[in-house]
Each structure stands twice: as structure tokens, then as C-alpha cells.
């Protein structure tokens, strides 16, 4: 059961990174590999998981109501 939960958490994190990669590709005009490297570099420099960086990128890309 724990293995399944861990697998689902990793899948969810991977999906977040994929969506954030798309945002970076669109914003910065990068290809897929360069966008992934950009997120990876940000995570390394901030000493945070890629999932957290992806969440930040996606939050910044979400239009604010009002």
C-alpha cells in the first residue's frame, strides 16, 4: 500500500513538472530539454524539490481574479 502511495505521489509531482515545463517553454521560447534544465537548475539553486519550483511557476502563470 505504501509503495502505491509513493508511486502516486511521484506521478503527481512528475505531472506538475511537465505542466511547469510547458509554461517555461512558452514564456522563454525554450525547447523541452532546456525548459527541464531550467527548472532543475532553479531547484538546485534554491535547494528545493522540483515539485516546489513547478508549483511556483504554475501559480505565477495562473491569472488572478479581479
mmCIF file with all atom_site columns, N, CA and C in Angstrom:
data_model
loop_
_atom_site.group_PDB
_atom_site.id
_atom_site.type_symbol
_atom_site.label_atom_id
_atom_site.label_alt_id
_atom_site.label_comp_id
_atom_site.label_asym_id
_atom_site.label_entity_id
_atom_site.label_seq_id
_atom_site.pdbx_PDB_ins_code
_atom_site.Cartn_x
_atom_site.Cartn_y
_atom_site.Cartn_z
_atom_site.occupancy
_atom_site.B_iso_or_equiv
_atom_site.pdbx_formal_charge
_atom_site.auth_seq_id
_atom_site.auth_comp_id
_atom_site.auth_asym_id
_atom_site.auth_atom_id
_atom_site.pdbx_PDB_model_num
ATOM 1   N N  . UNK A 1 1  ? 0.825   -1.186 0.000   1.00 0.00 ? 1  UNK A N  1
ATOM 2   C CA . UNK A 1 1  ? 0.000   0.000  0.000   1.00 0.00 ? 1  UNK A CA 1
ATOM 3   C C  . UNK A 1 1  ? 0.877   1.260  0.000   1.00 0.00 ? 1  UNK A C  1
ATOM 4   N N  . UNK A 1 2  ? 1.902   1.290  0.828   1.00 0.00 ? 2  UNK A N  1
ATOM 5   C CA . UNK A 1 2  ? 2.794   2.450  0.878   1.00 0.00 ? 2  UNK A CA 1
ATOM 6   C C  . UNK A 1 2  ? 3.524   2.649  -0.440  1.00 0.00 ? 2  UNK A C  1
ATOM 7   N N  . UNK A 1 3  ? 3.859   1.556  -1.085  1.00 0.00 ? 3  UNK A N  1
ATOM 8   C CA . UNK A 1 3  ? 4.527   1.641  -2.376  1.00 0.00 ? 3  UNK A CA 1
ATOM 9   C C  . UNK A 1 3  ? 3.622   2.310  -3.403  1.00 0.00 ? 3  UNK A C  1
ATOM 10  N N  . UNK A 1 4  ? 2.342   1.958  -3.379  1.00 0.00 ? 4  UNK A N  1
ATOM 11  C CA . UNK A 1 4  ? 1.382   2.565  -4.297  1.00 0.00 ? 4  UNK A CA 1
ATOM 12  C C  . UNK A 1 4  ? 1.233   4.057  -4.037  1.00 0.00 ? 4  UNK A C  1
ATOM 13  N N  . UNK A 1 5  ? 1.157   4.436  -2.767  1.00 0.00 ? 5  UNK A N  1
ATOM 14  C CA . UNK A 1 5  ? 1.016   5.844  -2.416  1.00 0.00 ? 5  UNK A CA 1
ATOM 15  C C  . UNK A 1 5  ? 2.245   6.624  -2.872  1.00 0.00 ? 5  UNK A C  1
ATOM 16  N N  . UNK A 1 6  ? 3.428   6.075  -2.639  1.00 0.00 ? 6  UNK A N  1
ATOM 17  C CA . UNK A 1 6  ? 4.661   6.718  -3.082  1.00 0.00 ? 6  UNK A CA 1
ATOM 18  C C  . UNK A 1 6  ? 4.691   6.867  -4.592  1.00 0.00 ? 6  UNK A C  1
ATOM 19  N N  . UNK A 1 7  ? 4.232   5.852  -5.289  1.00 0.00 ? 7  UNK A N  1
ATOM 20  C CA . UNK A 1 7  ? 4.188   5.910  -6.748  1.00 0.00 ? 7  UNK A CA 1
ATOM 21  C C  . UNK A 1 7  ? 3.226   6.974  -7.242  1.00 0.00 ? 7  UNK A C  1
ATOM 22  N N  . UNK A 1 8  ? 2.087   7.086  -6.575  1.00 0.00 ? 8  UNK A N  1
ATOM 23  C CA . UNK A 1 8  ? 1.106   8.105  -6.965  1.00 0.00 ? 8  UNK A CA 1
ATOM 24  C C  . UNK A 1 8  ? 1.628   9.507  -6.686  1.00 0.00 ? 8  UNK A C  1
ATOM 25  N N  . UNK A 1 9  ? 2.341   9.675  -5.576  1.00 0.00 ? 9  UNK A N  1
ATOM 26  C CA . UNK A 1 9  ? 2.918   10.983 -5.260  1.00 0.00 ? 9  UNK A CA 1
ATOM 27  C C  . UNK A 1 9  ? 3.979   11.380 -6.285  1.00 0.00 ? 9  UNK A C  1
ATOM 28  N N  . UNK A 1 10 ? 4.799   10.414 -6.687  1.00 0.00 ? 10 UNK A N  1
ATOM 29  C CA . UNK A 1 10 ? 5.816   10.693 -7.709  1.00 0.00 ? 10 UNK A CA 1
ATOM 30  C C  . UNK A 1 10 ? 5.173   11.039 -9.044  1.00 0.00 ? 10 UNK A C  1
ATOM 31  N N  . UNK A 1 11 ? 4.093   10.340 -9.384  1.00 0.00 ? 11 UNK A N  1
ATOM 32  C CA . UNK A 1 11 ? 3.375   10.622 -10.621 1.00 0.00 ? 11 UNK A CA 1
ATOM 33  C C  . UNK A 1 11 ? 2.788   12.036 -10.593 1.00 0.00 ? 11 UNK A C  1
ATOM 34  N N  . UNK A 1 12 ? 2.203   12.412 -9.475  1.00 0.00 ? 12 UNK A N  1
ATOM 35  C CA . UNK A 1 12 ? 1.627   13.754 -9.338  1.00 0.00 ? 12 UNK A CA 1
ATOM 36  C C  . UNK A 1 12 ? 2.711   14.820 -9.465  1.00 0.00 ? 12 UNK A C  1
ATOM 37  N N  . UNK A 1 13 ? 3.866   14.579 -8.852  1.00 0.00 ? 13 UNK A N  1
ATOM 38  C CA . UNK A 1 13 ? 4.981   15.532 -8.941  1.00 0.00 ? 13 UNK A CA 1
ATOM 39  C C  . UNK A 1 13 ? 5.471   15.632 -10.375 1.00 0.00 ? 13 UNK A C  1
ATOM 40  N N  . UNK A 1 14 ? 5.557   14.509 -11.055 1.00 0.00 ? 14 UNK A N  1
ATOM 41  C CA . UNK A 1 14 ? 6.021   14.499 -12.448 1.00 0.00 ? 14 UNK A CA 1
ATOM 42  C C  . UNK A 1 14 ? 5.063   15.275 -13.340 1.00 0.00 ? 14 UNK A C  1
ATOM 43  N N  . UNK A 1 15 ? 3.764   15.124 -13.087 1.00 0.00 ? 15 UNK A N  1
ATOM 44  C CA . UNK A 1 15 ? 2.762   15.855 -13.879 1.00 0.00 ? 15 UNK A CA 1
ATOM 45  C C  . UNK A 1 15 ? 2.894   17.360 -13.654 1.00 0.00 ? 15 UNK A C  1
ATOM 46  N N  . UNK A 1 16 ? 3.132   17.770 -12.405 1.00 0.00 ? 16 UNK A N  1
ATOM 47  C CA . UNK A 1 16 ? 3.326   19.189 -12.110 1.00 0.00 ? 16 UNK A CA 1
ATOM 48  C C  . UNK A 1 16 ? 4.536   19.736 -12.865 1.00 0.00 ? 16 UNK A C  1
ATOM 49  N N  . UNK A 1 17 ? 5.627   18.982 -12.834 1.00 0.00 ? 17 UNK A N  1
ATOM 50  C CA . UNK A 1 17 ? 6.850   19.418 -13.521 1.00 0.00 ? 17 UNK A CA 1
ATOM 51  C C  . UNK A 1 17 ? 6.601   19.504 -15.028 1.00 0.00 ? 17 UNK A C  1
ATOM 52  N N  . UNK A 1 18 ? 5.860   18.565 -15.581 1.00 0.00 ? 18 UNK A N  1
ATOM 53  C CA . UNK A 1 18 ? 5.559   18.595 -17.017 1.00 0.00 ? 18 UNK A CA 1
ATOM 54  C C  . UNK A 1 18 ? 4.747   19.836 -17.384 1.00 0.00 ? 18 UNK A C  1
ATOM 55  N N  . UNK A 1 19 ? 3.751   20.169 -16.559 1.00 0.00 ? 19 UNK A N  1
ATOM 56  C CA . UNK A 1 19 ? 2.944   21.363 -16.828 1.00 0.00 ? 19 UNK A CA 1
ATOM 57  C C  . UNK A 1 19 ? 3.791   22.621 -16.703 1.00 0.00 ? 19 UNK A C  1
ATOM 58  N N  . UNK A 1 20 ? 4.638   22.673 -15.682 1.00 0.00 ? 20 UNK A N  1
ATOM 59  C CA . UNK A 1 20 ? 5.509   23.833 -15.490 1.00 0.00 ? 20 UNK A CA 1
ATOM 60  C C  . UNK A 1 20 ? 6.505   23.945 -16.645 1.00 0.00 ? 20 UNK A C  1
ATOM 61  N N  . UNK A 1 21 ? 6.958   22.811 -17.131 1.00 0.00 ? 21 UNK A N  1
ATOM 62  C CA . UNK A 1 21 ? 7.886   22.811 -18.266 1.00 0.00 ? 21 UNK A CA 1
ATOM 63  C C  . UNK A 1 21 ? 7.223   23.441 -19.480 1.00 0.00 ? 21 UNK A C  1
ATOM 64  N N  . UNK A 1 22 ? 5.956   23.149 -19.691 1.00 0.00 ? 22 UNK A N  1
ATOM 65  C CA . UNK A 1 22 ? 5.215   23.760 -20.794 1.00 0.00 ? 22 UNK A CA 1
ATOM 66  C C  . UNK A 1 22 ? 5.129   25.265 -20.650 1.00 0.00 ? 22 UNK A C  1
ATOM 67  N N  . UNK A 1 23 ? 4.912   25.735 -19.426 1.00 0.00 ? 23 UNK A N  1
ATOM 68  C CA . UNK A 1 23 ? 4.847   27.178 -19.169 1.00 0.00 ? 23 UNK A CA 1
ATOM 69  C C  . UNK A 1 23 ? 6.202   27.818 -19.483 1.00 0.00 ? 23 UNK A C  1
ATOM 70  N N  . UNK A 1 24 ? 7.268   27.196 -19.013 1.00 0.00 ? 24 UNK A N  1
ATOM 71  C CA . UNK A 1 24 ? 8.615   27.733 -19.258 1.00 0.00 ? 24 UNK A CA 1
ATOM 72  C C  . UNK A 1 24 ? 8.918   27.738 -20.755 1.00 0.00 ? 24 UNK A C  1
ATOM 73  N N  . UNK A 1 25 ? 8.526   26.692 -21.448 1.00 0.00 ? 25 UNK A N  1
ATOM 74  C CA . UNK A 1 25 ? 8.749   26.628 -22.893 1.00 0.00 ? 25 UNK A CA 1
ATOM 75  C C  . UNK A 1 25 ? 8.044   27.784 -23.593 1.00 0.00 ? 25 UNK A C  1
ATOM 76  N N  . UNK A 1 26 ? 6.804   28.024 -23.207 1.00 0.00 ? 26 UNK A N  1
ATOM 77  C CA . UNK A 1 26 ? 6.013   29.088 -23.820 1.00 0.00 ? 26 UNK A CA 1
ATOM 78  C C  . UNK A 1 26 ? 6.581   30.467 -23.477 1.00 0.00 ? 26 UNK A C  1
ATOM 79  N N  . UNK A 1 27 ? 6.864   30.692 -22.213 1.00 0.00 ? 27 UNK A N  1
ATOM 80  C CA . UNK A 1 27 ? 7.348   32.002 -21.769 1.00 0.00 ? 27 UNK A CA 1
ATOM 81  C C  . UNK A 1 27 ? 8.719   32.352 -22.301 1.00 0.00 ? 27 UNK A C  1
ATOM 82  N N  . UNK A 1 28 ? 9.621   31.376 -22.269 1.00 0.00 ? 28 UNK A N  1
ATOM 83  C CA . UNK A 1 28 ? 11.022  31.658 -22.580 1.00 0.00 ? 28 UNK A CA 1
ATOM 84  C C  . UNK A 1 28 ? 11.433  31.209 -23.981 1.00 0.00 ? 28 UNK A C  1
ATOM 85  N N  . UNK A 1 29 ? 10.533  30.542 -24.675 1.00 0.00 ? 29 UNK A N  1
ATOM 86  C CA . UNK A 1 29 ? 10.849  30.081 -26.023 1.00 0.00 ? 29 UNK A CA 1
ATOM 87  C C  . UNK A 1 29 ? 11.910  28.994 -26.044 1.00 0.00 ? 29 UNK A C  1
ATOM 88  N N  . UNK A 1 30 ? 11.912  28.150 -25.020 1.00 0.00 ? 30 UNK A N  1
ATOM 89  C CA . UNK A 1 30 ? 12.906  27.083 -24.927 1.00 0.00 ? 30 UNK A CA 1
ATOM 90  C C  . UNK A 1 30 ? 12.332  25.773 -25.451 1.00 0.00 ? 30 UNK A C  1
ATOM 91  N N  . UNK A 1 31 ? 13.215  24.871 -25.815 1.00 0.00 ? 31 UNK A N  1
ATOM 92  C CA . UNK A 1 31 ? 12.747  23.531 -26.166 1.00 0.00 ? 31 UNK A CA 1
ATOM 93  C C  . UNK A 1 31 ? 12.539  22.742 -24.869 1.00 0.00 ? 31 UNK A C  1
ATOM 94  N N  . UNK A 1 32 ? 12.033  21.527 -25.010 1.00 0.00 ? 32 UNK A N  1
ATOM 95  C CA . UNK A 1 32 ? 11.664  20.731 -23.843 1.00 0.00 ? 32 UNK A CA 1
ATOM 96  C C  . UNK A 1 32 ? 12.844  20.454 -22.915 1.00 0.00 ? 32 UNK A C  1
ATOM 97  N N  . UNK A 1 33 ? 13.971  20.072 -23.481 1.00 0.00 ? 33 UNK A N  1
ATOM 98  C CA . UNK A 1 33 ? 15.145  19.746 -22.665 1.00 0.00 ? 33 UNK A CA 1
ATOM 99  C C  . UNK A 1 33 ? 15.668  20.981 -21.928 1.00 0.00 ? 33 UNK A C  1
ATOM 100 N N  . UNK A 1 34 ? 15.691  22.112 -22.607 1.00 0.00 ? 34 UNK A N  1
ATOM 101 C CA . UNK A 1 34 ? 16.182  23.344 -21.986 1.00 0.00 ? 34 UNK A CA 1
ATOM 102 C C  . UNK A 1 34 ? 15.235  23.816 -20.883 1.00 0.00 ? 34 UNK A C  1
ATOM 103 N N  . UNK A 1 35 ? 13.939  23.654 -21.089 1.00 0.00 ? 35 UNK A N  1
ATOM 104 C CA . UNK A 1 35 ? 12.962  24.043 -20.076 1.00 0.00 ? 35 UNK A CA 1
ATOM 105 C C  . UNK A 1 35 ? 13.108  23.162 -18.835 1.00 0.00 ? 35 UNK A C  1
ATOM 106 N N  . UNK A 1 36 ? 13.310  21.869 -19.047 1.00 0.00 ? 36 UNK A N  1
ATOM 107 C CA . UNK A 1 36 ? 13.516  20.958 -17.918 1.00 0.00 ? 36 UNK A CA 1
ATOM 108 C C  . UNK A 1 36 ? 14.790  21.335 -17.172 1.00 0.00 ? 36 UNK A C  1
ATOM 109 N N  . UNK A 1 37 ? 15.852  21.611 -17.910 1.00 0.00 ? 37 UNK A N  1
ATOM 110 C CA . UNK A 1 37 ? 17.119  22.002 -17.293 1.00 0.00 ? 37 UNK A CA 1
ATOM 111 C C  . UNK A 1 37 ? 16.958  23.294 -16.499 1.00 0.00 ? 37 UNK A C  1
ATOM 112 N N  . UNK A 1 38 ? 16.150  24.212 -17.006 1.00 0.00 ? 38 UNK A N  1
ATOM 113 C CA . UNK A 1 38 ? 15.900  25.480 -16.314 1.00 0.00 ? 38 UNK A CA 1
ATOM 114 C C  . UNK A 1 38 ? 15.234  25.228 -14.955 1.00 0.00 ? 38 UNK A C  1
ATOM 115 N N  . UNK A 1 39 ? 14.214  24.379 -14.946 1.00 0.00 ? 39 UNK A N  1
ATOM 116 C CA . UNK A 1 39 ? 13.518  24.053 -13.697 1.00 0.00 ? 39 UNK A CA 1
ATOM 117 C C  . UNK A 1 39 ? 14.461  23.321 -12.750 1.00 0.00 ? 39 UNK A C  1
ATOM 118 N N  . UNK A 1 40 ? 15.229  22.408 -13.289 1.00 0.00 ? 40 UNK A N  1
ATOM 119 C CA . UNK A 1 40 ? 16.178  21.641 -12.487 1.00 0.00 ? 40 UNK A CA 1
ATOM 120 C C  . UNK A 1 40 ? 17.219  22.571 -11.848 1.00 0.00 ? 40 UNK A C  1
ATOM 121 N N  . UNK A 1 41 ? 17.711  23.523 -12.618 1.00 0.00 ? 41 UNK A N  1
ATOM 122 C CA . UNK A 1 41 ? 18.704  24.479 -12.127 1.00 0.00 ? 41 UNK A CA 1
ATOM 123 C C  . UNK A 1 41 ? 18.107  25.356 -11.014 1.00 0.00 ? 41 UNK A C  1
ATOM 124 N N  . UNK A 1 42 ? 16.873  25.818 -11.222 1.00 0.00 ? 42 UNK A N  1
ATOM 125 C CA . UNK A 1 42 ? 16.205  26.624 -10.198 1.00 0.00 ? 42 UNK A CA 1
ATOM 126 C C  . UNK A 1 42 ? 16.053  25.833 -8.898  1.00 0.00 ? 42 UNK A C  1
ATOM 127 N N  . UNK A 1 43 ? 15.676  24.582 -9.018  1.00 0.00 ? 43 UNK A N  1
ATOM 128 C CA . UNK A 1 43 ? 15.502  23.727 -7.843  1.00 0.00 ? 43 UNK A CA 1
ATOM 129 C C  . UNK A 1 43 ? 16.829  23.532 -7.116  1.00 0.00 ? 43 UNK A C  1
ATOM 130 N N  . UNK A 1 44 ? 17.868  23.296 -7.867  1.00 0.00 ? 44 UNK A N  1
ATOM 131 C CA . UNK A 1 44 ? 19.196  23.094 -7.271  1.00 0.00 ? 44 UNK A CA 1
ATOM 132 C C  . UNK A 1 44 ? 19.672  24.361 -6.570  1.00 0.00 ? 44 UNK A C  1
ATOM 133 N N  . UNK A 1 45 ? 19.514  25.511 -7.239  1.00 0.00 ? 45 UNK A N  1
ATOM 134 C CA . UNK A 1 45 ? 19.973  26.776 -6.663  1.00 0.00 ? 45 UNK A CA 1
ATOM 135 C C  . UNK A 1 45 ? 19.187  27.155 -5.412  1.00 0.00 ? 45 UNK A C  1
ATOM 136 N N  . UNK A 1 46 ? 17.890  26.852 -5.399  1.00 0.00 ? 46 UNK A N  1
ATOM 137 C CA . UNK A 1 46 ? 17.040  27.173 -4.255  1.00 0.00 ? 46 UNK A CA 1
ATOM 138 C C  . UNK A 1 46 ? 17.075  26.073 -3.192  1.00 0.00 ? 46 UNK A C  1
ATOM 139 N N  . UNK A 1 47 ? 17.703  24.957 -3.536  1.00 0.00 ? 47 UNK A N  1
ATOM 140 C CA . UNK A 1 47 ? 17.747  23.783 -2.653  1.00 0.00 ? 47 UNK A CA 1
ATOM 141 C C  . UNK A 1 47 ? 16.338  23.345 -2.250  1.00 0.00 ? 47 UNK A C  1
ATOM 142 N N  . UNK A 1 48 ? 15.499  23.267 -3.272  1.00 0.00 ? 48 UNK A N  1
ATOM 143 C CA . UNK A 1 48 ? 14.113  22.831 -3.091  1.00 0.00 ? 48 UNK A CA 1
ATOM 144 C C  . UNK A 1 48 ? 13.825  21.729 -4.106  1.00 0.00 ? 48 UNK A C  1
ATOM 145 N N  . UNK A 1 49 ? 12.819  20.902 -3.832  1.00 0.00 ? 49 UNK A N  1
ATOM 146 C CA . UNK A 1 49 ? 12.428  19.878 -4.805  1.00 0.00 ? 49 UNK A CA 1
ATOM 147 C C  . UNK A 1 49 ? 11.859  20.526 -6.078  1.00 0.00 ? 49 UNK A C  1
ATOM 148 N N  . UNK A 1 50 ? 12.025  19.845 -7.180  1.00 0.00 ? 50 UNK A N  1
ATOM 149 C CA . UNK A 1 50 ? 11.494  20.352 -8.446  1.00 0.00 ? 50 UNK A CA 1
ATOM 150 C C  . UNK A 1 50 ? 9.987   20.565 -8.355  1.00 0.00 ? 50 UNK A C  1
ATOM 151 N N  . UNK A 1 51 ? 9.308   19.750 -7.564  1.00 0.00 ? 51 UNK A N  1
ATOM 152 C CA . UNK A 1 51 ? 7.866   19.887 -7.393  1.00 0.00 ? 51 UNK A CA 1
ATOM 153 C C  . UNK A 1 51 ? 7.523   21.279 -6.862  1.00 0.00 ? 51 UNK A C  1
ATOM 154 N N  . UNK A 1 52 ? 8.274   21.764 -5.894  1.00 0.00 ? 52 UNK A N  1
ATOM 155 C CA . UNK A 1 52 ? 8.003   23.094 -5.327  1.00 0.00 ? 52 UNK A CA 1
ATOM 156 C C  . UNK A 1 52 ? 8.246   24.198 -6.353  1.00 0.00 ? 52 UNK A C  1
ATOM 157 N N  . UNK A 1 53 ? 9.284   24.061 -7.134  1.00 0.00 ? 53 UNK A N  1
ATOM 158 C CA . UNK A 1 53 ? 9.577   25.047 -8.175  1.00 0.00 ? 53 UNK A CA 1
ATOM 159 C C  . UNK A 1 53 ? 8.455   25.033 -9.205  1.00 0.00 ? 53 UNK A C  1
ATOM 160 N N  . UNK A 1 54 ? 8.008   23.832 -9.581  1.00 0.00 ? 54 UNK A N  1
ATOM 161 C CA . UNK A 1 54 ? 6.924   23.702 -10.553 1.00 0.00 ? 54 UNK A CA 1
ATOM 162 C C  . UNK A 1 54 ? 5.649   24.354 -10.026 1.00 0.00 ? 54 UNK A C  1
ATOM 163 N N  . UNK A 1 55 ? 5.341   24.157 -8.748  1.00 0.00 ? 55 UNK A N  1
ATOM 164 C CA . UNK A 1 55 ? 4.154   24.780 -8.161  1.00 0.00 ? 55 UNK A CA 1
ATOM 165 C C  . UNK A 1 55 ? 4.243   26.299 -8.221  1.00 0.00 ? 55 UNK A C  1
ATOM 166 N N  . UNK A 1 56 ? 5.426   26.836 -7.963  1.00 0.00 ? 56 UNK A N  1
ATOM 167 C CA . UNK A 1 56 ? 5.634   28.288 -8.017  1.00 0.00 ? 56 UNK A CA 1
ATOM 168 C C  . UNK A 1 56 ? 5.443   28.812 -9.431  1.00 0.00 ? 56 UNK A C  1
ATOM 169 N N  . UNK A 1 57 ? 5.988   28.105 -10.405 1.00 0.00 ? 57 UNK A N  1
ATOM 170 C CA . UNK A 1 57 ? 5.861   28.514 -11.806 1.00 0.00 ? 57 UNK A CA 1
ATOM 171 C C  . UNK A 1 57 ? 4.393   28.500 -12.221 1.00 0.00 ? 57 UNK A C  1
ATOM 172 N N  . UNK A 1 58 ? 3.684   27.443 -11.851 1.00 0.00 ? 58 UNK A N  1
ATOM 173 C CA . UNK A 1 58 ? 2.275   27.331 -12.224 1.00 0.00 ? 58 UNK A CA 1
ATOM 174 C C  . UNK A 1 58 ? 1.425   28.374 -11.517 1.00 0.00 ? 58 UNK A C  1
ATOM 175 N N  . UNK A 1 59 ? 1.732   28.673 -10.264 1.00 0.00 ? 59 UNK A N  1
ATOM 176 C CA . UNK A 1 59 ? 0.982   29.708 -9.538  1.00 0.00 ? 59 UNK A CA 1
ATOM 177 C C  . UNK A 1 59 ? 1.181   31.069 -10.190 1.00 0.00 ? 59 UNK A C  1
ATOM 178 N N  . UNK A 1 60 ? 2.392   31.347 -10.641 1.00 0.00 ? 60 UNK A N  1
ATOM 179 C CA . UNK A 1 60 ? 2.679   32.632 -11.287 1.00 0.00 ? 60 UNK A CA 1
ATOM 180 C C  . UNK A 1 60 ? 2.005   32.735 -12.651 1.00 0.00 ? 60 UNK A C  1
ATOM 181 N N  . UNK A 1 61 ? 1.714   31.604 -13.263 1.00 0.00 ? 61 UNK A N  1
ATOM 182 C CA . UNK A 1 61 ? 1.108   31.597 -14.592 1.00 0.00 ? 61 UNK A CA 1
ATOM 183 C C  . UNK A 1 61 ? -0.416  31.663 -14.536 1.00 0.00 ? 61 UNK A C  1
ATOM 184 N N  . UNK A 1 62 ? -0.990  31.437 -13.358 1.00 0.00 ? 62 UNK A N  1
ATOM 185 C CA . UNK A 1 62 ? -2.438  31.445 -13.195 1.00 0.00 ? 62 UNK A CA 1
ATOM 186 C C  . UNK A 1 62 ? -2.942  32.880 -13.122 1.00 0.00 ? 62 UNK A C  1
ATOM 187 N N  . UNK A 1 63 ? -3.892  33.257 -13.974 1.00 0.00 ? 63 UNK A N  1
ATOM 188 C CA . UNK A 1 63 ? -4.425  34.620 -13.917 1.00 0.00 ? 63 UNK A CA 1
ATOM 189 C C  . UNK A 1 63 ? -5.116  34.887 -12.583 1.00 0.00 ? 63 UNK A C  1
ATOM 190 N N  . UNK A 1 64 ? -4.887  36.063 -12.057 1.00 0.00 ? 64 UNK A N  1
ATOM 191 C CA . UNK A 1 64 ? -5.502  36.456 -10.791 1.00 0.00 ? 64 UNK A CA 1
ATOM 192 C C  . UNK A 1 64 ? -6.890  37.036 -11.031 1.00 0.00 ? 64 UNK A C  1
ATOM 193 N N  . UNK A 1 65 ? -7.880  36.622 -10.249 1.00 0.00 ? 65 UNK A N  1
ATOM 194 C CA . UNK A 1 65 ? -9.248  37.161 -10.455 1.00 0.00 ? 65 UNK A CA 1
ATOM 195 C C  . UNK A 1 65 ? -9.318  38.643 -10.055 1.00 0.00 ? 65 UNK A C  1
ATOM 196 N N  . UNK A 1 66 ? -10.210 39.359 -10.739 1.00 0.00 ? 66 UNK A N  1
ATOM 197 C CA . UNK A 1 66 ? -10.434 40.747 -10.375 1.00 0.00 ? 66 UNK A CA 1
ATOM 198 C C  . UNK A 1 66 ? -9.863  41.630 -11.360 1.00 0.00 ? 66 UNK A C  1
#
